[in-house]
Coordinates of C-alpha atoms and ligand atoms in Angstrom, one line a residue:
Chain E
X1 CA -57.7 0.0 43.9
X2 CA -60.5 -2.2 42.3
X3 CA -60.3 -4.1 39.5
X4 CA -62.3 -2.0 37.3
X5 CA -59.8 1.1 37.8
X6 CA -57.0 -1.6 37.5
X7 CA -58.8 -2.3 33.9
X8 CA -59.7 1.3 33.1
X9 CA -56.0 2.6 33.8
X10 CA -54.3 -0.2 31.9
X11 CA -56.7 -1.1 29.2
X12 CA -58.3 2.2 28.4
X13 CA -55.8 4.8 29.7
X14 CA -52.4 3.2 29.2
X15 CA -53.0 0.1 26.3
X16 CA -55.5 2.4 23.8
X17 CA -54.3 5.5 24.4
X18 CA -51.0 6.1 25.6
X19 CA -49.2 3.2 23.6
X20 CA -50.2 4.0 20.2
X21 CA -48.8 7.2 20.6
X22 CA -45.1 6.0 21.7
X23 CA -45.4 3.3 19.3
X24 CA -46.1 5.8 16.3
X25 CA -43.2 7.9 18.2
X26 CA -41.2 4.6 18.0
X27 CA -41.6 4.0 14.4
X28 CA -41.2 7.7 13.4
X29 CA -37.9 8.6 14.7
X30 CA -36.7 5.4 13.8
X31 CA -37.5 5.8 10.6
X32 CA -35.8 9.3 10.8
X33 CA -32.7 8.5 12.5
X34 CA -31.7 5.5 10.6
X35 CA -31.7 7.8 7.3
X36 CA -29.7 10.8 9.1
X37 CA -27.5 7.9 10.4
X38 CA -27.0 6.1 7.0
X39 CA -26.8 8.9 5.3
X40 CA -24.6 10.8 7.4
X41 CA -22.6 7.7 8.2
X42 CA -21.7 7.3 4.4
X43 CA -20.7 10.5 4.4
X44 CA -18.5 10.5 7.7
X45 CA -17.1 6.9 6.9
X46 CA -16.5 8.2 3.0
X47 CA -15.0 11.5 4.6
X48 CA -16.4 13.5 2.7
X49 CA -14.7 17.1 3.1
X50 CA -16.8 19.9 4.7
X51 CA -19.9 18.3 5.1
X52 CA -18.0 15.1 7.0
X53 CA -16.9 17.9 9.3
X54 CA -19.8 19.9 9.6
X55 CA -21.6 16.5 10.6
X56 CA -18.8 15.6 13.5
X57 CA -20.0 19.1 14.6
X58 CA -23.8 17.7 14.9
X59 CA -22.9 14.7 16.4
X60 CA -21.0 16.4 19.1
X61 CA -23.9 18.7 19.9
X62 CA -26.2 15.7 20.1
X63 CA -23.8 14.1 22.8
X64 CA -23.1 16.9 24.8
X65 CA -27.0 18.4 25.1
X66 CA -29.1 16.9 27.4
X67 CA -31.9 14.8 25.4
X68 CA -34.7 17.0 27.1
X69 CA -33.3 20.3 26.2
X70 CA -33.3 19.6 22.6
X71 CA -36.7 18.5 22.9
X72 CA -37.5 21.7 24.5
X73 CA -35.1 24.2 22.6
X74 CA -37.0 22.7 19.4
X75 CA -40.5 23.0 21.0
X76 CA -39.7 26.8 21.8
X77 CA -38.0 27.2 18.1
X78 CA -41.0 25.8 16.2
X79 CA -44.3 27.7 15.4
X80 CA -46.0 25.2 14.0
X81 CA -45.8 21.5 14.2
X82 CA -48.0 19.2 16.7
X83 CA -45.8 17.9 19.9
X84 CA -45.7 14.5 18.3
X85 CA -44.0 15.8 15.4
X86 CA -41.7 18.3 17.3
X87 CA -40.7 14.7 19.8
X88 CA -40.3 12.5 16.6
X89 CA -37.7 15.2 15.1
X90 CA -35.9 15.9 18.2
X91 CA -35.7 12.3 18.7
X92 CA -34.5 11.3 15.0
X93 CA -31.8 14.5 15.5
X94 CA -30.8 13.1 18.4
X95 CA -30.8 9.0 17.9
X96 CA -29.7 9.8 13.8
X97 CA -26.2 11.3 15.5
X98 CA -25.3 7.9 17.5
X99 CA -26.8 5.6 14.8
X100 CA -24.2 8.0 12.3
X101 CA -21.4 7.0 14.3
X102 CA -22.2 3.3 14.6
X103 CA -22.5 3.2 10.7
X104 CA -19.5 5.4 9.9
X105 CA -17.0 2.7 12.4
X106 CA -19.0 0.2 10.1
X107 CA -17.5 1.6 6.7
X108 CA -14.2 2.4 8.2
X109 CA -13.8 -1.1 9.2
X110 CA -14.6 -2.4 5.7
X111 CA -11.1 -3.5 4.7
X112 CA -9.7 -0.9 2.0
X113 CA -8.5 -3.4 -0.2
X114 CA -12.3 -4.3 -1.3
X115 CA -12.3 -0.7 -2.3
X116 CA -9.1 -0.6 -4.2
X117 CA -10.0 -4.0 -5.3
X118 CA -13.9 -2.7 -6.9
X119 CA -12.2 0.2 -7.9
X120 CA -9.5 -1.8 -10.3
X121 CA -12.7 -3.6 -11.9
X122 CA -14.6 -0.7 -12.9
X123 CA -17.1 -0.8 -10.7
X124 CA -18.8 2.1 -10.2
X125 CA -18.5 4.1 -6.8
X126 CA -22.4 3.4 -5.5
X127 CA -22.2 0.0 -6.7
X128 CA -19.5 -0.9 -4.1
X129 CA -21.4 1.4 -1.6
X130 CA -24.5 -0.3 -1.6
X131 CA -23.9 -4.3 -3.1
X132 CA -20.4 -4.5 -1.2
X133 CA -19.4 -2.3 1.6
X134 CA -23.0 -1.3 3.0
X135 CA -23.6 -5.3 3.6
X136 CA -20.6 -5.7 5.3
X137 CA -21.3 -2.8 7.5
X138 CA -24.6 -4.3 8.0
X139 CA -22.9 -7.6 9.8
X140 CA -20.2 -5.3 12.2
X141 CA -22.8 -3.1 13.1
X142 CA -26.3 -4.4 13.7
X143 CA -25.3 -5.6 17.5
X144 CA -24.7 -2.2 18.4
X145 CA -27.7 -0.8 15.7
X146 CA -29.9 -2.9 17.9
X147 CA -28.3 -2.2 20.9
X148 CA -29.2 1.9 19.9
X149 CA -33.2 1.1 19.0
X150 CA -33.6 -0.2 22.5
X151 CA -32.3 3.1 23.6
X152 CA -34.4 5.0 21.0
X153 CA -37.4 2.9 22.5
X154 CA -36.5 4.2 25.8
X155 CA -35.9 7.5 25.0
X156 CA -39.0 8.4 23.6
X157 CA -40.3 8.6 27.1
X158 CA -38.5 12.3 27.1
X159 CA -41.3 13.3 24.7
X160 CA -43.2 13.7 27.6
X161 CA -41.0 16.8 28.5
X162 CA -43.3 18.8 25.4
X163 CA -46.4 17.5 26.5
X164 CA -46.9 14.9 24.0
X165 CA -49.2 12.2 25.0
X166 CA -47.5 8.7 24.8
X167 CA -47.2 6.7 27.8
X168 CA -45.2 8.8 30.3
X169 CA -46.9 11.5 30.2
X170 CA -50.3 9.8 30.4
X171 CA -49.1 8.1 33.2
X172 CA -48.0 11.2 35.3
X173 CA -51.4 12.9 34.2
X174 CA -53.2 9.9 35.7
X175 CA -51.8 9.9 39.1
X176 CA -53.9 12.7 39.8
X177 CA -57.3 10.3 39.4
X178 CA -55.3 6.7 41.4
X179 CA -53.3 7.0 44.8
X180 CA -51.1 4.9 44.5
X181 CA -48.4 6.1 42.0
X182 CA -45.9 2.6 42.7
X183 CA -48.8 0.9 40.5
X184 CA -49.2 3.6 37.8
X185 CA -45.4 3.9 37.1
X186 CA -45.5 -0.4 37.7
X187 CA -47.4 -0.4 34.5
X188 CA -45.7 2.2 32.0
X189 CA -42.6 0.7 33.4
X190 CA -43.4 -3.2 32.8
X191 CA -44.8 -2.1 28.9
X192 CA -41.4 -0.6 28.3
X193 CA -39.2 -3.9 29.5
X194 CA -41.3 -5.7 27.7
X195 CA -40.9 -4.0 24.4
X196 CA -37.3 -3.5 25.2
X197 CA -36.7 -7.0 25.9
X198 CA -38.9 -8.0 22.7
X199 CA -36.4 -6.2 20.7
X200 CA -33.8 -7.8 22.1
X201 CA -34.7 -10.9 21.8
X202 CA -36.2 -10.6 18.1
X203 CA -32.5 -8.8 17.3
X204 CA -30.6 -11.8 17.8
X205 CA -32.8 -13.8 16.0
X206 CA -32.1 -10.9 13.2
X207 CA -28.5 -10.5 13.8
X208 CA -28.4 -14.6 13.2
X209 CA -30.3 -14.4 9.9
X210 CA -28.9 -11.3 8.3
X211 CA -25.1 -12.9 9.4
X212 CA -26.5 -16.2 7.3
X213 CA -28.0 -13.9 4.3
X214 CA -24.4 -12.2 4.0
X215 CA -22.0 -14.3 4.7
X216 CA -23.7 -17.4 3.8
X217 CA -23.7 -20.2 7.2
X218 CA -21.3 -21.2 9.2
X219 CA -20.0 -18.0 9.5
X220 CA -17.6 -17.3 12.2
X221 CA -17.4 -13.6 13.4
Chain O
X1 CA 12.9 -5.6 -28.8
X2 CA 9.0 -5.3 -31.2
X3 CA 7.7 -2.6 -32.7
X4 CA 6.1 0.2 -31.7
X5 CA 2.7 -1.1 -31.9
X6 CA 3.3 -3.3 -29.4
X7 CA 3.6 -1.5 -26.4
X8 CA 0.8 -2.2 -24.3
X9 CA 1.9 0.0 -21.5
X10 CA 4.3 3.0 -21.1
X11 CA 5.5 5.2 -18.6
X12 CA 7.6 8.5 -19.7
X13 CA 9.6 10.3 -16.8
X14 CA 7.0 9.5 -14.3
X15 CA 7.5 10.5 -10.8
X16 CA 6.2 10.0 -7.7
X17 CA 6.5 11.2 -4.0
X18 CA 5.2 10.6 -0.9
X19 CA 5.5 13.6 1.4
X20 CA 8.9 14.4 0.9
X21 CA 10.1 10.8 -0.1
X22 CA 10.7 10.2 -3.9
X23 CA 9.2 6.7 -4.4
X24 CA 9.2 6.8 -8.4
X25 CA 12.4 9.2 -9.0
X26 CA 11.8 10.1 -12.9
X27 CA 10.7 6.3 -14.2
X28 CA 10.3 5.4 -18.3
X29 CA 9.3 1.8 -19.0
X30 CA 7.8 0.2 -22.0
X31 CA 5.7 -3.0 -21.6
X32 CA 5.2 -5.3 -25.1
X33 CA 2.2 -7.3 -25.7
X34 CA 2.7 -11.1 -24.5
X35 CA 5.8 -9.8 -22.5
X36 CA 6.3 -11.2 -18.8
X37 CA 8.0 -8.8 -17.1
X38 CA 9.2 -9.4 -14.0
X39 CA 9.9 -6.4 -11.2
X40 CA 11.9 -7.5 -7.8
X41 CA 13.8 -5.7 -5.5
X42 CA 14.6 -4.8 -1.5
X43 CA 11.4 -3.3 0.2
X44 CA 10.5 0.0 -0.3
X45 CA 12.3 0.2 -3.3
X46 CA 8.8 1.2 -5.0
X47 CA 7.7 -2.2 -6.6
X48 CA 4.0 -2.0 -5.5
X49 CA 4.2 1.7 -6.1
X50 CA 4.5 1.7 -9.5
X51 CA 2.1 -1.0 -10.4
X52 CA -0.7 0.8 -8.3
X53 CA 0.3 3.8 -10.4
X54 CA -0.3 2.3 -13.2
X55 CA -3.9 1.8 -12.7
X56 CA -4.4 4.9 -10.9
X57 CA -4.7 3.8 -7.6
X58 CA -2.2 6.5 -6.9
X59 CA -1.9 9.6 -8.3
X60 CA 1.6 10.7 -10.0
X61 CA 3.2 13.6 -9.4
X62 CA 4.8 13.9 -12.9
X63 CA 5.6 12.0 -15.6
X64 CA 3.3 10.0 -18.4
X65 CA 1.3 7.3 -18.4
X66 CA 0.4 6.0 -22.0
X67 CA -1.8 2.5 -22.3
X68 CA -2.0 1.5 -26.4
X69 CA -0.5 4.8 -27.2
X70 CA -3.3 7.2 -24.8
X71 CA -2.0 9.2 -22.5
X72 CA -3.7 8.5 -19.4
X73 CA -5.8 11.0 -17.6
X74 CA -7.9 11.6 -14.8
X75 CA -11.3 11.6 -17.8
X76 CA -10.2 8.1 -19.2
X77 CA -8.8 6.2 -16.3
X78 CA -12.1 4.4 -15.6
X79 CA -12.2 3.3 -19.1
X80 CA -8.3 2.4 -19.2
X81 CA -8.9 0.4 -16.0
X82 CA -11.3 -1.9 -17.1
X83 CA -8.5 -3.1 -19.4
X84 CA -5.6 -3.4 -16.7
X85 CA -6.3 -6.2 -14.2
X86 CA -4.6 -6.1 -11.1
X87 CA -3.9 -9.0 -8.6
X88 CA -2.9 -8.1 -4.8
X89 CA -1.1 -10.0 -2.2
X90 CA -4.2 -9.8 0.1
X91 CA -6.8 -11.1 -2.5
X92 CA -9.2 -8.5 -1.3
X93 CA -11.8 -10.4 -2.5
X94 CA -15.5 -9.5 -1.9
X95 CA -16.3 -10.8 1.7
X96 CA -19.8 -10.8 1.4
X97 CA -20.9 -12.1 -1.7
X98 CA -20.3 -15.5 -3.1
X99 CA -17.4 -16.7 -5.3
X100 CA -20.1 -16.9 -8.1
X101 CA -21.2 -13.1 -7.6
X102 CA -17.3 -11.9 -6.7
X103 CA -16.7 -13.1 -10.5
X104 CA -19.8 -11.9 -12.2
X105 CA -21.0 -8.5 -10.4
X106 CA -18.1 -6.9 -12.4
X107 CA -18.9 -8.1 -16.8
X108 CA -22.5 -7.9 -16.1
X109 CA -22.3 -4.4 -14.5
X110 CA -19.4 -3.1 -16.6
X111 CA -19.4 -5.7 -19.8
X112 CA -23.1 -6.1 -20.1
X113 CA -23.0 -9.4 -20.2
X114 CA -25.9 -11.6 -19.1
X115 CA -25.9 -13.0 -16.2
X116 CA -25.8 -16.9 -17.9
X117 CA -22.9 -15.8 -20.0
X118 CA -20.4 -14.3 -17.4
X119 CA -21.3 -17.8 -15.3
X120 CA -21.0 -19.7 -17.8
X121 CA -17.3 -18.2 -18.4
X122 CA -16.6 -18.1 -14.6
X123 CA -17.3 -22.1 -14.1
X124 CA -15.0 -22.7 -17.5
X125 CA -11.8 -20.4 -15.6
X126 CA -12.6 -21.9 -12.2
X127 CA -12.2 -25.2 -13.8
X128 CA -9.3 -24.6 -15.4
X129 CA -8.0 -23.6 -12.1
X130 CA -8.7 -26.8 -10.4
X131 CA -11.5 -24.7 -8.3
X132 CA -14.5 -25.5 -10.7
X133 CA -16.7 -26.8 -7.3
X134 CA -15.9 -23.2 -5.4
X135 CA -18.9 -21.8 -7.3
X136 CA -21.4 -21.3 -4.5
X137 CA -18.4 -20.4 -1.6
X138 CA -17.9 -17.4 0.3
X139 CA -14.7 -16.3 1.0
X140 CA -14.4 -17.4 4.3
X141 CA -15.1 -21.0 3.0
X142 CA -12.1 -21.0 1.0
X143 CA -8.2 -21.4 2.0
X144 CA -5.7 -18.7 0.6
X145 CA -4.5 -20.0 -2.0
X146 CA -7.8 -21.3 -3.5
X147 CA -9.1 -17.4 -2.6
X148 CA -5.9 -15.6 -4.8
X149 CA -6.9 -17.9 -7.8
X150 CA -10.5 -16.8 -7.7
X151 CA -9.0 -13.3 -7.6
X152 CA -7.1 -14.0 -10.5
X153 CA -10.4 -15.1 -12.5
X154 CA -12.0 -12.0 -11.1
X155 CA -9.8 -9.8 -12.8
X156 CA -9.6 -12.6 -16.2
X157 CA -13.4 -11.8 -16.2
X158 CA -12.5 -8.4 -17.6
X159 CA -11.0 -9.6 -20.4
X160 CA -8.0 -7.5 -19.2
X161 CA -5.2 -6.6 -21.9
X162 CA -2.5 -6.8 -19.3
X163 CA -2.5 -8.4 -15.5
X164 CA -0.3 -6.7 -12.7
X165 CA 0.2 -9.0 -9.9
X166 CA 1.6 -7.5 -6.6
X167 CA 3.4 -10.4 -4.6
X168 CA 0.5 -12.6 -5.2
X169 CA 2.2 -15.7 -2.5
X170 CA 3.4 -13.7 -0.4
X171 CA 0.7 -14.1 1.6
X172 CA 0.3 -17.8 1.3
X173 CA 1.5 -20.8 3.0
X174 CA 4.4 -22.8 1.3
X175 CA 1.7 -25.5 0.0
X176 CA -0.5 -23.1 -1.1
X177 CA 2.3 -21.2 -3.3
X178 CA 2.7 -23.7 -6.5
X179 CA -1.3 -23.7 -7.3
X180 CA -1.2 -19.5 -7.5
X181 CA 1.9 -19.6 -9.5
X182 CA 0.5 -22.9 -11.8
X183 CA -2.1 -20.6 -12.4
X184 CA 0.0 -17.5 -13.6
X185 CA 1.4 -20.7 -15.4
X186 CA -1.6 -21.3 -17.3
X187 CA -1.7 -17.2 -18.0
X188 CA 1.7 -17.0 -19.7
X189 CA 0.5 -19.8 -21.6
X190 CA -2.5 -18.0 -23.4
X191 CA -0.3 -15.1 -23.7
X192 CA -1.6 -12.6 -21.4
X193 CA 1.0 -9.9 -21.1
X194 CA 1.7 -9.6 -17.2
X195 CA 3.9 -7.6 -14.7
X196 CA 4.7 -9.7 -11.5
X197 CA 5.8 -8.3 -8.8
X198 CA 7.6 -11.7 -6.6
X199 CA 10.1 -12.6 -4.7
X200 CA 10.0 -16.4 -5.9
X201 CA 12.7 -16.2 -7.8
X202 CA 13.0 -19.2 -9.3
X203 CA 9.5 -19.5 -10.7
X204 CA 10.2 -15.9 -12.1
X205 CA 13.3 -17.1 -14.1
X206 CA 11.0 -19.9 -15.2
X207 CA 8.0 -17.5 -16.4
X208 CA 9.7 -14.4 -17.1
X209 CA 10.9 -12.7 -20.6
X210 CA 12.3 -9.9 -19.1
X211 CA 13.2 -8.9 -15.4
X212 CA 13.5 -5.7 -13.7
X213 CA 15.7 -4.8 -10.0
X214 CA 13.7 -2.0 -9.1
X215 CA 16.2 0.0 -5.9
X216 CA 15.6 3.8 -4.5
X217 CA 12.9 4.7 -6.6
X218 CA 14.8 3.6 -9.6
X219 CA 14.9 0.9 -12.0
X220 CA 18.5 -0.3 -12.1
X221 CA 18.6 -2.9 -14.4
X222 CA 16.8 -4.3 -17.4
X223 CA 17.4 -6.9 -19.2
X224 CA 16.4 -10.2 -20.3
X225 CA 15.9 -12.6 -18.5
X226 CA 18.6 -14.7 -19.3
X227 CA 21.0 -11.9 -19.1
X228 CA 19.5 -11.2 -15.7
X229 CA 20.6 -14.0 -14.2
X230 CA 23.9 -14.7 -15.8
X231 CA 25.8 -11.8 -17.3
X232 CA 24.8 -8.9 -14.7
X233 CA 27.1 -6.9 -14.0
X234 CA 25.4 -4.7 -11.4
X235 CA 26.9 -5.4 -8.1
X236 CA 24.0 -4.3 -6.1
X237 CA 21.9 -6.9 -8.1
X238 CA 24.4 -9.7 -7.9
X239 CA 24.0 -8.8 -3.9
X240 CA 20.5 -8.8 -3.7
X241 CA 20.3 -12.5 -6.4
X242 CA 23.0 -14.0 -4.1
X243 CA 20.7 -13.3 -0.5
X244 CA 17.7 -14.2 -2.5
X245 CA 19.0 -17.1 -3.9
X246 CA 20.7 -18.8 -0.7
X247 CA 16.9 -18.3 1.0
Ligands
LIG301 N1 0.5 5.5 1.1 C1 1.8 5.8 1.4 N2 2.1 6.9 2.2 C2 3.4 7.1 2.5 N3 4.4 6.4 2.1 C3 4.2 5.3 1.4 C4 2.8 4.9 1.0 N4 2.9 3.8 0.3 C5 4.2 3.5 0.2 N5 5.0 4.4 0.9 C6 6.4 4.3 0.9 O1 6.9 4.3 -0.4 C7 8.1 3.5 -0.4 C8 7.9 2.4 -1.5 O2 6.8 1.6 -1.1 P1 6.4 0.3 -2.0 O3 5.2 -0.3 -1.2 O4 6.1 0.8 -3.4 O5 7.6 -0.6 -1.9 P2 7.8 -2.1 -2.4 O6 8.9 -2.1 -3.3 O7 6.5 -2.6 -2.9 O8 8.2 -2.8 -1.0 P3 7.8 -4.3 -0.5 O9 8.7 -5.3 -1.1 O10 8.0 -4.2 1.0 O11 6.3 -4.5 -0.8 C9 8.3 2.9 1.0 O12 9.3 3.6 1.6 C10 6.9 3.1 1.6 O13 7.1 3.3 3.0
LIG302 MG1 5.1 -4.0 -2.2

């Protein structure tokens, strides 16, 4: 392969093209999943009847379906919607159900004393929610909060099941123009460690500074 | 004992199960302003039962509640709260904010008091608590005893009418003990009408006007404190005093 087809499949093909696309798919369902997962997660944690139930339903859909058939089942389901927008549901449906569990454990291992304790005060229910409990959940959880985004990051690749252009998919359309598919799958696969890994790295740097913002320094877990 | 007007808190034939076990079996109870009353008792005999149902934190099955003469209801529990302060053996103090904002987040949110006024007020009880440099501490930073005092300001910050206390050493190392009960101390001494529940006896015959042996959901005896101790005649009570006392 010559340099300029090295150039043109990772500059043009894969860099300009291909990774805005899973980056927008990035940012979109984890925009989407962290609200079903907060909000749902209050709602497990709090127990709320019915719709805590109906919600343990969801999440036990989300586990048990392979990623790529919801993707699929939703692309069949939906008449309109573009294949990014159908990817960054299915991904939010499907990420929001783990990210719900992580933040319900959160609240359930807030200590139900501060509760009792907020509740003897006066304090109004969404007051304790948000200035007392949600921080605290914040601390337990954002290991394993982390620890899901990487796996959101990854999973966006299933996107390419619907045809949606972000890096997979570009790259399996490309083989057809380069023969030899170790370096074309060398590429996608070396731009998803390194965001991976980038994530990782900048989410202990976060998990050190949001420990310090709550719990003030020298704060032993 | 006072009149009628008095009566700060008063529970009429109030029961209270759990499942099938009768925890408050058909309770009436009178608390005076500025009284002390003392509750003791063998475990599970309902103690921290009937403070929490007090202050709603549990539900009764039957029976009245009255605080100042209003019966208590599910509409104006809230408001009858935020004059009841309540002290627990686990502090349960807010882990993640600051001893400044576990003290504060409360009268501005509730009180409407400006944030410069409820600190202000804070620093003055943490000083007279002998914690007046615990100000910018987190929980963590603190040892237990110095943690159940803050929660005993936390709940002075309401400006309660009456402070329960649920075993509030019981949780504390023996050197840690005498600065949460020199702070009840300093309670008793601006009059603040209180129900302890402790098992340190002695410092309840010290603080206490009147004491209470709380046994199978029922309160057995009553009396004054001085009649507590020396003229009981209840045998059960002598029992329990003469363990508690040898300890
Ligand atoms: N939430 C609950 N569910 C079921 N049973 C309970 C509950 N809380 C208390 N009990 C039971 O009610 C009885 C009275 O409990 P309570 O905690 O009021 O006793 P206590 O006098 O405070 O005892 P201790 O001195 O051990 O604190 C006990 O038998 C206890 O097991
Ligand atoms: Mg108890």
């Amino acid at each position: 392969m010559s340099l300029a087809s090295h150039k043109m499949l990772f500059f043009d093909t894969l860099i300009k093209s291909a990774l805005p696309v899973t980056l927008q798919l990035i940012l979109g369902s984890f925009v989407g999943a962290c609200l079903i997962g907060l909000i749902g997660g209050i709602i497990r944690g709090m127990k709320v009847p019915v719709l805590s139930q109906i919600l343990g339903v969801y999440v036990q859909l989300c586990r048990g379906i392979p990623d790529m058939l919801v993707l699929l089942f939703l692309y069949a389901a939906m008449t309109k919607g573009s294949t990014y927008s159908i990817a960054v549901l299915g991904i939010s449906l499907i990420q929001g159900a783990y990210i719900m569990e992580i933040i319900k454990g959160g609240i359930l291992s807030v200590d139900k004393g501060q509760w009792e304790a907020a509740k003897t005060l006066s304090l109004p229910f969404l007051t304790t929610l948000f200035r007392i409990v949600i921080p605290q959940v914040m601390l337990v959880a954002l290991p394993a909060l982390i620890g899901q985004l990487v796996l959101l990051i990854k999973g966006t690749s299933v996107a390419s099941t619907i045809g949606c252009l972000e890096l997979t998919k570009r790259a399996v359309i490309a083989m057809s123009g380069y023969s030899n598919a170790l370096i074309v799958y060398g590429y996608v696969l070396v731009i998803f460690f390194i965001m991976c890994h980038a994530l990782t790295v900048v989410g202990k740097k976060l998990e050190k500074y949001v420990v310090e913002r709550i719990m003030g320094d020298k704060y032993e877990r | 004992m006072s009149d009628n007007n008095n009566i700060v808190l008063s529970l009429k034939n109030v029961t209270k199960k759990f499942g099938d076990l009768t925890v408050l079996d058909n309770m009436s109870l009178d608390i005076h302003e500025h009284e002390i009353v003392v509750l003791c008792g063998p475990s599970g005999g309902g103690k921290s039962t009937l403070l929490r149902s007090i202050n709603g934190l549990e539900k009764i099955n039957s029976g009245e509640i009255y605080y100042r003469g209003e019966l208590v209801t599910n509409k104006n529990i809230k408001s009858v709260r935020s004059h009841i302060g309540m002290v627990f053996q686990s502090f349960n103090l807010f882990d993640n904010l600051t001893v400044r904002d576990n003290l504060t987040i409360a009268p501005i949110k509730i009180l409407k008091k400006t944030k410069a006024e409820a600190v202000e007020k804070a620093q003055s009880y943490l000083d007279t608590f002998g914690i007046g440099d615990k100000m910018d501490h987190y929980p963590h930073q603190l040892s237990g005893g110095q943690k159940q005092r803050v929660a005993i300001v936390r709940s002075m910050m309401m400006e309660p009418d009456v402070m329960l206390f649920d075993e509030p050493t019981s949780a504390l190392d023996p050197e840690m003990i005498k600065e949460v009960l020199d702070a009840i101390r300093r309670l008793a001494e601006m009059g603040m009408t209180m129900v302890i529940v402790t098992h340190e006896i002695g410092f309840a015959r010290e603080v206490s006007s009147r004491m209470l042996f709380l046994e199978n959901a029922k309160i057995r005896v009553d009396a004054s404190t001085e009649d507590f101790f020396t003229n009981t005649e209840d045998e059960r009570l002598k029992q329990f005093l003469s363990v508690i006392l040898k300890h």
